[in-house]
Each structure stands twice: as C-alpha cells, then as structure tokens.
CSV table of C-alpha atoms and ligand atoms in Angstrom, one decimal:
chain,number,residue,atom,x,y,z
A,18,MET,CA,13.9,19.4,4.6
A,19,GLN,CA,13.2,19.5,8.3
A,20,LEU,CA,13.4,16.3,10.3
A,21,PHE,CA,11.2,15.8,13.3
A,22,HIS,CA,11.2,12.9,15.8
A,23,THR,CA,8.5,14.3,18.1
A,24,ILE,CA,4.7,14.8,17.5
A,25,GLN,CA,4.9,18.2,19.2
A,26,GLY,CA,7.8,19.5,17.0
A,27,LEU,CA,6.0,18.5,13.8
A,28,ARG,CA,2.7,19.9,15.0
A,29,GLU,CA,4.2,23.3,15.8
A,30,ALA,CA,5.9,23.5,12.4
A,31,LEU,CA,2.8,22.4,10.4
A,32,GLY,CA,0.6,24.6,12.5
A,33,ALA,CA,2.6,27.6,11.2
A,34,GLU,CA,2.2,26.3,7.6
A,35,ARG,CA,-1.5,26.0,8.1
A,36,LEU,CA,-1.8,29.5,9.6
A,37,ALA,CA,0.0,30.8,6.5
A,38,GLY,CA,-2.8,29.2,4.4
A,39,ARG,CA,-0.6,26.5,2.9
A,40,ARG,CA,-2.1,23.2,1.7
A,41,ILE,CA,-0.5,20.1,3.3
A,42,GLY,CA,0.1,16.9,1.5
A,43,PHE,CA,1.2,13.7,3.3
A,44,VAL,CA,2.7,10.4,2.3
A,45,PRO,CA,3.0,7.8,5.1
A,46,THR,CA,5.7,5.2,4.5
A,47,MET,CA,7.7,2.6,6.4
A,48,GLY,CA,10.9,3.7,4.7
A,49,ASN,CA,13.4,1.9,2.4
A,50,LEU,CA,12.1,4.4,-0.2
A,51,HIS,CA,12.1,3.6,-3.9
A,52,ASP,CA,10.9,5.5,-7.0
A,53,GLY,CA,7.3,4.4,-6.3
A,54,HIS,CA,7.3,6.3,-3.0
A,55,LEU,CA,9.0,9.3,-4.6
A,56,ALA,CA,6.2,9.4,-7.2
A,57,LEU,CA,3.6,9.5,-4.3
A,58,LEU,CA,5.4,12.5,-2.9
A,59,GLN,CA,5.6,14.2,-6.3
A,60,GLN,CA,1.9,13.6,-6.7
A,61,ALA,CA,1.3,15.3,-3.4
A,62,ARG,CA,3.4,18.2,-4.5
A,63,GLU,CA,1.2,18.8,-7.5
A,64,SER,CA,-1.8,19.8,-5.4
A,65,CYS,CA,-0.2,20.9,-2.1
A,66,HIS,CA,2.2,23.7,-1.1
A,67,VAL,CA,3.9,21.6,1.6
A,68,VAL,CA,4.8,17.9,1.4
A,69,VAL,CA,5.3,15.8,4.5
A,70,CYS,CA,6.6,12.2,4.5
A,71,SER,CA,6.6,9.9,7.5
A,72,ILE,CA,8.9,6.9,8.0
A,73,PHE,CA,7.7,4.5,10.7
A,74,VAL,CA,8.0,0.7,10.7
A,75,ASN,CA,4.8,0.1,12.5
A,76,ALA,CA,5.0,-3.0,14.7
A,77,LEU,CA,1.3,-3.1,15.2
A,78,GLN,CA,0.7,-4.2,11.6
A,79,PHE,CA,3.2,-7.0,11.6
A,80,GLY,CA,2.4,-10.6,12.7
A,81,LEU,CA,4.6,-12.4,15.3
A,82,ASN,CA,6.4,-14.4,12.6
A,83,GLU,CA,6.7,-11.5,10.1
A,84,ASP,CA,9.6,-9.3,9.2
A,85,TRP,CA,9.3,-6.3,11.5
A,86,ASP,CA,12.7,-6.8,13.0
A,87,ARG,CA,14.5,-7.3,9.7
A,88,TYR,CA,12.5,-4.7,7.8
A,89,PRO,CA,15.1,-2.5,6.0
A,90,ARG,CA,15.8,0.7,8.0
A,91,THR,CA,17.7,3.0,5.6
A,92,LEU,CA,17.2,6.4,7.1
A,93,ASP,CA,20.3,8.2,5.6
A,94,ALA,CA,19.6,6.9,2.1
A,95,ASP,CA,15.9,7.7,2.4
A,96,MET,CA,16.7,11.3,3.6
A,97,GLU,CA,18.9,11.9,0.5
A,98,LYS,CA,16.1,10.7,-1.8
A,99,LEU,CA,13.5,12.9,0.0
A,100,GLN,CA,15.8,15.9,-0.2
A,101,SER,CA,16.5,15.3,-3.9
A,102,ILE,CA,12.7,15.6,-4.7
A,103,GLY,CA,12.2,18.6,-2.4
A,104,CYS,CA,10.2,17.0,0.4
A,105,ASP,CA,9.6,19.7,3.1
A,106,TYR,CA,9.2,17.7,6.3
A,107,LEU,CA,10.1,14.2,7.4
A,108,PHE,CA,8.5,12.7,10.5
A,109,HIS,CA,10.5,9.8,11.9
A,110,PRO,CA,9.2,9.0,15.4
A,111,ALA,CA,10.5,6.3,17.7
A,112,ASP,CA,8.2,3.5,18.8
A,113,SER,CA,7.8,5.1,22.2
A,114,GLU,CA,6.6,8.4,20.6
A,115,MET,CA,3.9,6.6,18.6
A,116,TYR,CA,2.9,4.1,21.3
A,117,PRO,CA,3.8,5.6,24.6
A,118,ASN,CA,1.5,3.3,26.5
A,119,GLY,CA,2.8,0.2,24.7
A,120,LEU,CA,1.2,-1.8,21.9
A,121,ASP,CA,-1.0,-4.0,24.0
A,122,SER,CA,-3.1,-1.2,25.6
A,123,GLN,CA,-3.2,1.0,22.4
A,124,THR,CA,-6.7,2.0,21.4
A,125,ARG,CA,-7.4,0.4,18.0
A,126,VAL,CA,-9.3,1.4,14.9
A,127,VAL,CA,-11.1,-1.5,13.4
A,128,CYS,CA,-12.7,-1.6,9.9
A,129,PRO,CA,-15.1,-4.5,10.0
A,130,THR,CA,-15.3,-5.0,6.2
A,131,MET,CA,-12.6,-6.1,3.7
A,132,THR,CA,-10.0,-6.8,6.4
A,133,ASP,CA,-10.2,-10.6,6.9
A,134,ILE,CA,-10.0,-11.5,3.2
A,135,LEU,CA,-7.1,-11.6,0.8
A,136,CYS,CA,-4.1,-10.2,2.6
A,137,GLY,CA,-6.1,-10.0,5.8
A,138,ALA,CA,-6.7,-13.8,5.7
A,139,SER,CA,-3.0,-14.6,5.8
A,140,ARG,CA,-2.1,-11.6,8.0
A,141,PRO,CA,-4.6,-11.6,10.8
A,142,GLY,CA,-4.6,-8.2,12.6
A,143,HIS,CA,-2.6,-6.5,9.9
A,144,PHE,CA,-5.3,-4.1,8.7
A,145,GLU,CA,-6.2,-3.2,12.3
A,146,GLY,CA,-2.5,-2.2,12.7
A,147,VAL,CA,-2.6,-0.2,9.5
A,148,THR,CA,-5.9,1.6,10.3
A,149,THR,CA,-4.7,2.4,13.8
A,150,VAL,CA,-1.4,3.9,12.8
A,151,VAL,CA,-2.8,5.7,9.8
A,152,THR,CA,-5.4,7.3,12.1
A,153,LYS,CA,-2.7,8.4,14.5
A,154,LEU,CA,-0.5,9.8,11.7
A,155,LEU,CA,-3.5,11.7,10.1
A,156,ASN,CA,-4.3,13.1,13.5
A,157,ILE,CA,-0.7,14.2,14.0
A,158,VAL,CA,-0.2,15.7,10.5
A,159,GLN,CA,-3.8,16.8,9.8
A,160,PRO,CA,-3.1,16.9,6.1
A,161,ASP,CA,-5.4,18.2,3.4
A,162,GLU,CA,-4.5,15.2,1.3
A,163,ALA,CA,-2.8,11.9,2.0
A,164,VAL,CA,-1.5,9.8,-0.9
A,165,PHE,CA,-1.5,6.0,-0.9
A,166,GLY,CA,-0.2,3.7,-3.6
A,167,LEU,CA,-2.5,1.5,-5.6
A,168,LYS,CA,-0.1,-1.4,-5.2
A,169,ASP,CA,-1.6,-2.0,-1.8
A,170,TYR,CA,-5.1,-2.0,-3.3
A,171,GLN,CA,-6.8,-3.6,-0.3
A,172,GLN,CA,-5.0,-1.2,2.1
A,173,LEU,CA,-6.2,1.8,0.1
A,174,ALA,CA,-9.8,0.4,0.0
A,175,VAL,CA,-9.8,-0.1,3.8
A,176,ILE,CA,-8.3,3.3,4.5
A,177,ARG,CA,-10.8,5.0,2.2
A,178,ARG,CA,-13.6,3.2,4.0
A,179,MET,CA,-12.2,4.1,7.4
A,180,ALA,CA,-11.8,7.8,6.4
A,181,GLN,CA,-15.4,7.9,5.2
A,182,ASP,CA,-16.8,6.0,8.3
A,183,LEU,CA,-14.9,8.3,10.7
A,184,CYS,CA,-15.7,11.5,8.9
A,185,MET,CA,-12.0,12.3,8.5
A,186,ALA,CA,-11.3,15.7,6.8
A,187,THR,CA,-8.3,14.5,4.9
A,188,ARG,CA,-8.8,13.6,1.2
A,189,ILE,CA,-7.5,10.1,0.5
A,190,VAL,CA,-5.7,10.1,-2.9
A,191,ALA,CA,-4.7,7.0,-4.9
A,192,ALA,CA,-1.5,6.9,-6.9
A,193,PRO,CA,-0.6,4.5,-9.7
A,194,ILE,CA,1.6,1.5,-9.3
A,195,HIS,CA,5.3,1.9,-10.3
A,196,ARG,CA,6.8,-1.0,-12.0
A,197,GLU,CA,10.3,-2.3,-12.9
A,198,ALA,CA,11.0,-2.9,-16.6
A,199,ASP,CA,9.8,-6.5,-16.4
A,200,GLY,CA,6.5,-5.5,-14.7
A,201,LEU,CA,7.5,-6.3,-11.1
A,202,ALA,CA,5.6,-3.8,-8.9
A,203,MET,CA,8.1,-1.6,-6.9
A,204,SER,CA,8.1,-2.5,-3.2
A,205,SER,CA,10.4,-2.0,-0.3
A,206,ARG,CA,10.3,-5.8,0.1
A,207,ASN,CA,11.7,-6.4,-3.3
A,208,SER,CA,15.1,-6.1,-1.7
A,209,TYR,CA,14.4,-9.6,-0.1
A,210,ILE,CA,14.2,-11.2,-3.5
A,211,THR,CA,17.2,-13.4,-4.2
A,212,ALA,CA,19.3,-13.0,-7.4
A,213,ASP,CA,18.3,-16.4,-8.7
A,214,GLU,CA,14.6,-15.5,-8.2
A,215,ARG,CA,14.6,-12.0,-9.6
A,216,PRO,CA,14.4,-12.9,-13.3
A,217,ARG,CA,11.2,-14.8,-12.5
A,218,ALA,CA,9.7,-12.4,-10.0
A,219,GLY,CA,7.7,-10.6,-12.7
A,220,GLN,CA,5.5,-13.7,-13.0
A,221,LEU,CA,2.9,-12.4,-10.6
A,222,TYR,CA,2.2,-9.4,-12.8
A,223,ASN,CA,2.4,-11.6,-16.0
A,224,THR,CA,-0.3,-13.8,-14.5
A,225,LEU,CA,-2.5,-10.8,-13.5
A,226,GLN,CA,-2.1,-9.5,-17.1
A,227,TRP,CA,-3.0,-13.0,-18.5
A,228,ILE,CA,-6.2,-13.2,-16.4
A,229,ALA,CA,-7.1,-9.6,-17.4
A,230,ASP,CA,-6.6,-10.5,-21.1
A,231,GLN,CA,-8.8,-13.6,-20.7
A,232,ILE,CA,-11.5,-11.5,-19.1
A,233,LYS,CA,-11.2,-8.9,-21.9
A,234,GLN,CA,-11.7,-11.8,-24.4
A,235,GLY,CA,-15.0,-12.6,-22.7
A,236,ARG,CA,-14.2,-15.2,-20.1
A,237,ARG,CA,-16.2,-14.9,-16.9
A,238,ASP,CA,-15.3,-18.3,-15.3
A,239,PHE,CA,-13.3,-16.4,-12.7
A,240,SER,CA,-12.7,-19.4,-10.4
A,241,LEU,CA,-11.2,-21.4,-13.2
A,242,LEU,CA,-9.1,-18.4,-14.2
A,243,GLU,CA,-7.8,-18.2,-10.7
A,244,VAL,CA,-6.9,-21.9,-10.7
A,245,GLU,CA,-5.1,-21.6,-14.1
A,246,GLY,CA,-3.3,-18.5,-12.9
A,247,LYS,CA,-2.1,-20.2,-9.7
A,248,GLN,CA,-0.7,-23.0,-11.9
A,249,GLN,CA,1.4,-20.4,-13.9
A,250,ILE,CA,2.8,-18.9,-10.7
A,251,GLY,CA,3.5,-22.4,-9.3
A,252,SER,CA,5.3,-23.4,-12.5
A,253,ALA,CA,7.6,-20.3,-12.2
A,254,GLY,CA,8.7,-21.7,-8.8
A,255,PHE,CA,6.7,-19.5,-6.4
A,256,ARG,CA,4.0,-20.4,-3.8
A,257,VAL,CA,0.7,-18.6,-4.2
A,258,ASP,CA,-0.9,-17.0,-1.2
A,259,TYR,CA,-4.0,-15.9,-3.1
A,260,LEU,CA,-5.2,-15.0,-6.6
A,261,ALA,CA,-8.6,-13.6,-6.8
A,262,VAL,CA,-10.9,-11.7,-9.3
A,263,CYS,CA,-12.8,-9.3,-7.1
A,264,ASN,CA,-15.4,-6.5,-7.3
A,265,SER,CA,-13.2,-3.4,-7.3
A,266,ARG,CA,-15.3,-1.6,-4.8
A,267,ASN,CA,-16.0,-4.1,-2.0
A,268,LEU,CA,-13.4,-6.8,-2.8
A,269,GLU,CA,-16.0,-9.5,-2.8
A,270,ALA,CA,-15.6,-12.3,-5.4
A,271,ALA,CA,-16.5,-10.7,-8.7
A,272,ALA,CA,-19.9,-11.4,-10.2
A,273,VAL,CA,-20.2,-12.0,-14.0
A,274,ASP,CA,-22.0,-8.7,-14.6
A,275,ASP,CA,-19.6,-6.6,-12.4
A,276,GLN,CA,-18.2,-3.6,-14.4
A,277,GLU,CA,-15.3,-2.7,-12.1
A,278,VAL,CA,-13.1,-5.7,-11.5
A,279,THR,CA,-9.7,-6.0,-9.9
A,280,VAL,CA,-7.5,-9.1,-10.1
A,281,LEU,CA,-5.4,-9.3,-6.9
A,282,GLY,CA,-2.6,-11.7,-6.1
A,283,ALA,CA,0.1,-12.5,-3.5
A,284,MET,CA,2.9,-14.9,-3.8
A,285,TYR,CA,5.9,-16.0,-1.7
A,286,THR,CA,9.5,-15.9,-2.8
A,287,ARG,CA,12.0,-17.5,-0.6
A,288,ASN,CA,12.2,-14.5,1.8
A,289,ALA,CA,9.4,-12.2,0.7
A,290,ARG,CA,5.7,-12.1,0.2
A,291,LEU,CA,4.9,-9.9,-2.8
A,292,ILE,CA,1.5,-8.5,-3.7
A,293,ASP,CA,0.1,-6.9,-6.9
A,294,ASN,CA,-3.1,-6.1,-8.6
A,295,LEU,CA,-4.7,-5.0,-11.9
A,296,SER,CA,-8.0,-3.2,-12.4
A,297,LEU,CA,-10.3,-3.5,-15.3
A,298,THR,CA,-13.4,-1.5,-16.4
A,299,LEU,CA,-15.8,-3.7,-18.3
A,300,ASP,CA,-18.2,-2.0,-20.7
A,301,THR,CA,-21.7,-3.2,-21.2
A,302,ARG,CA,-20.7,-5.4,-24.1
A,303,GLY,CA,-18.1,-7.1,-21.9
A,304,LYS,CA,-15.0,-5.5,-23.4
A,305,ALA,CA,-12.5,-4.1,-21.0
A,306,ASP,CA,-9.9,-1.5,-20.5
A,307,ALA,CA,-7.0,-2.4,-18.1
A,308,GLU,CA,-5.8,0.4,-15.8
B,21,PAF,O1,1.9,1.1,3.1
B,21,PAF,C1,2.6,1.3,4.1
B,21,PAF,O2,3.8,1.5,3.9
B,21,PAF,C2,2.1,1.2,5.5
B,21,PAF,O3,1.1,0.2,5.6
B,21,PAF,C3,1.6,2.5,6.0
B,21,PAF,C4,0.4,3.0,5.2
B,21,PAF,C5,2.7,3.5,6.0
B,21,PAF,C6,1.1,2.3,7.5
B,21,PAF,O4,2.2,1.9,8.3
C-alpha cells in the first residue's frame, strides 16, 4: 500500500492508474478502522481495480463541544488493517493540506434539505462539514465509485443528494451495517463506551427492531411507537437524542401509506453519542421486510 500525505502526490499516482484504464474505488474515513470500514473497502474492491482509503479527522464537521480533539487517531494500527485487506492507496493529509486557507474562509458545500433534522438538529453545521470535505475528497481522488456505510443513513442520503445536485461523476454506493454479536452497530466511537455500559449498548438496535416488528404487525401510530421506544432506551440507562420513523427517501416523518420506511435513532452513553437505523419495505397489504 502506498501512503500519501499530499494532494499532488496522490493525484499523480491515481492519474497513472486512470491512464492505464483502471477503475478506482474510494472509501473516505476518519480512521480508527474497524471491520465495518474494512467491509466497505472489500465492497469497493469487488467492482474496482484500485482501492483508495482516506483517513482525515475533519474538524469542519465537528461542533465546538464535540470530540474532534479526542477522536481516536490510530494510524499505525489502521495501516496494518488496510494492508491486510490489500488496500492500494492511503491518503492521510494534514489539516493544512485540506484547509490551506483555514476553516473560517473555506468555501462550503451546503445541501439545503435533510441536514437540519435528526443528527443535523443536535449537530448544527455537521452536514455542511461533511458535504464540504466529501466534495474536496471526491475532487482529489476522482473515483469511479465511493462507498459509504448505511450506518450513517442520513449522511448517505445527504451525500447522494449532493452528488446528484452537483452532477458529480462518482457513483455513490451504499454498504450494509456491520454489527457486533449483540447487534450494536460497529462504529469508531464504540471505543468510548465504558465497560459497565457495554452489555446494555445493544439497546438502541433492540428498540429499532422492536419498532420494526410493531410496524410489521400493522401498527402505524408512529409517534406513539417513538414514545414507547424512547422509554425502552431510557429504562436501559441511556439518554435518547432522537428516535424517528421516517420516509426512507426524504427523511420526513413517515406517512401511514409510505412503502419505504426507515427507523432512525441516536442515544447518548456517558462519553459517546451512538446512531443506528433499520429500513423496512412495506408491501401493499402492510406487511414488511426488514433490511
Ligand atoms: O463517515 C465518516 O467517517 C465521515 O463523515 C466522512 C464521510 C469520512 C467525512 O469526513
């Protein structure tokens, strides 16, 4: 695997790959890689000749009181994992390489829909930071495909919308959520969960599944389901940020006759904020298949 810290170095290397007719797959990350990230890279490998990973803890998408400074930076371990699965290129730029003019005067990419609800409501400016850095990374790498995990369902929806609105040439690909044995969605932030909380941390997923089951059984009182689900998470000792049954496409509150529905949730442990989601396809008789 070749490691690049500069845009110019990576561009030159990938330019040669492109000239040789090789298809480029890209997985942007913030590092502290786990099996879920590696699965994204393996998915990119299935349809591309060359696989590129980036590790950049993007200050622009963190709020002032968030965890940018303590976000785990584990480059050596990450590189070993990337090498073990045959990643071809790693881009690991410094802040000054990505934001040479500083953060305040950086041109921003704004998606005006889906960004101030759910995660966006509790993390103002977060999605603007994401769409800005993803645009920059896609401009740097110019991949044929970029793979994003479905765990960040709202992020994926926003990025898809941005790519469509800005006529980006890269195909945005979704990859399934990777889970621990008890259902906890894999996340770099799981390392913040304390040992005493860990046995209960699967509660967010349990509650999403319970809501999905209730919908499959015919319930359409989504607001009440949200209230009951919040009580379950509260009883397990966690504070709920949001729990919402949404239209899978536009993330608005689900309507009773919606066919594609996603249940999204976020909860706080002592040191972390965890997110998860579960999508359902309802058939015309109201029965459902969970993804
Ligand atoms: O999902 C992430 O890890 C980040 O939001 C991303 C897409 C790498 C942008 O910084």
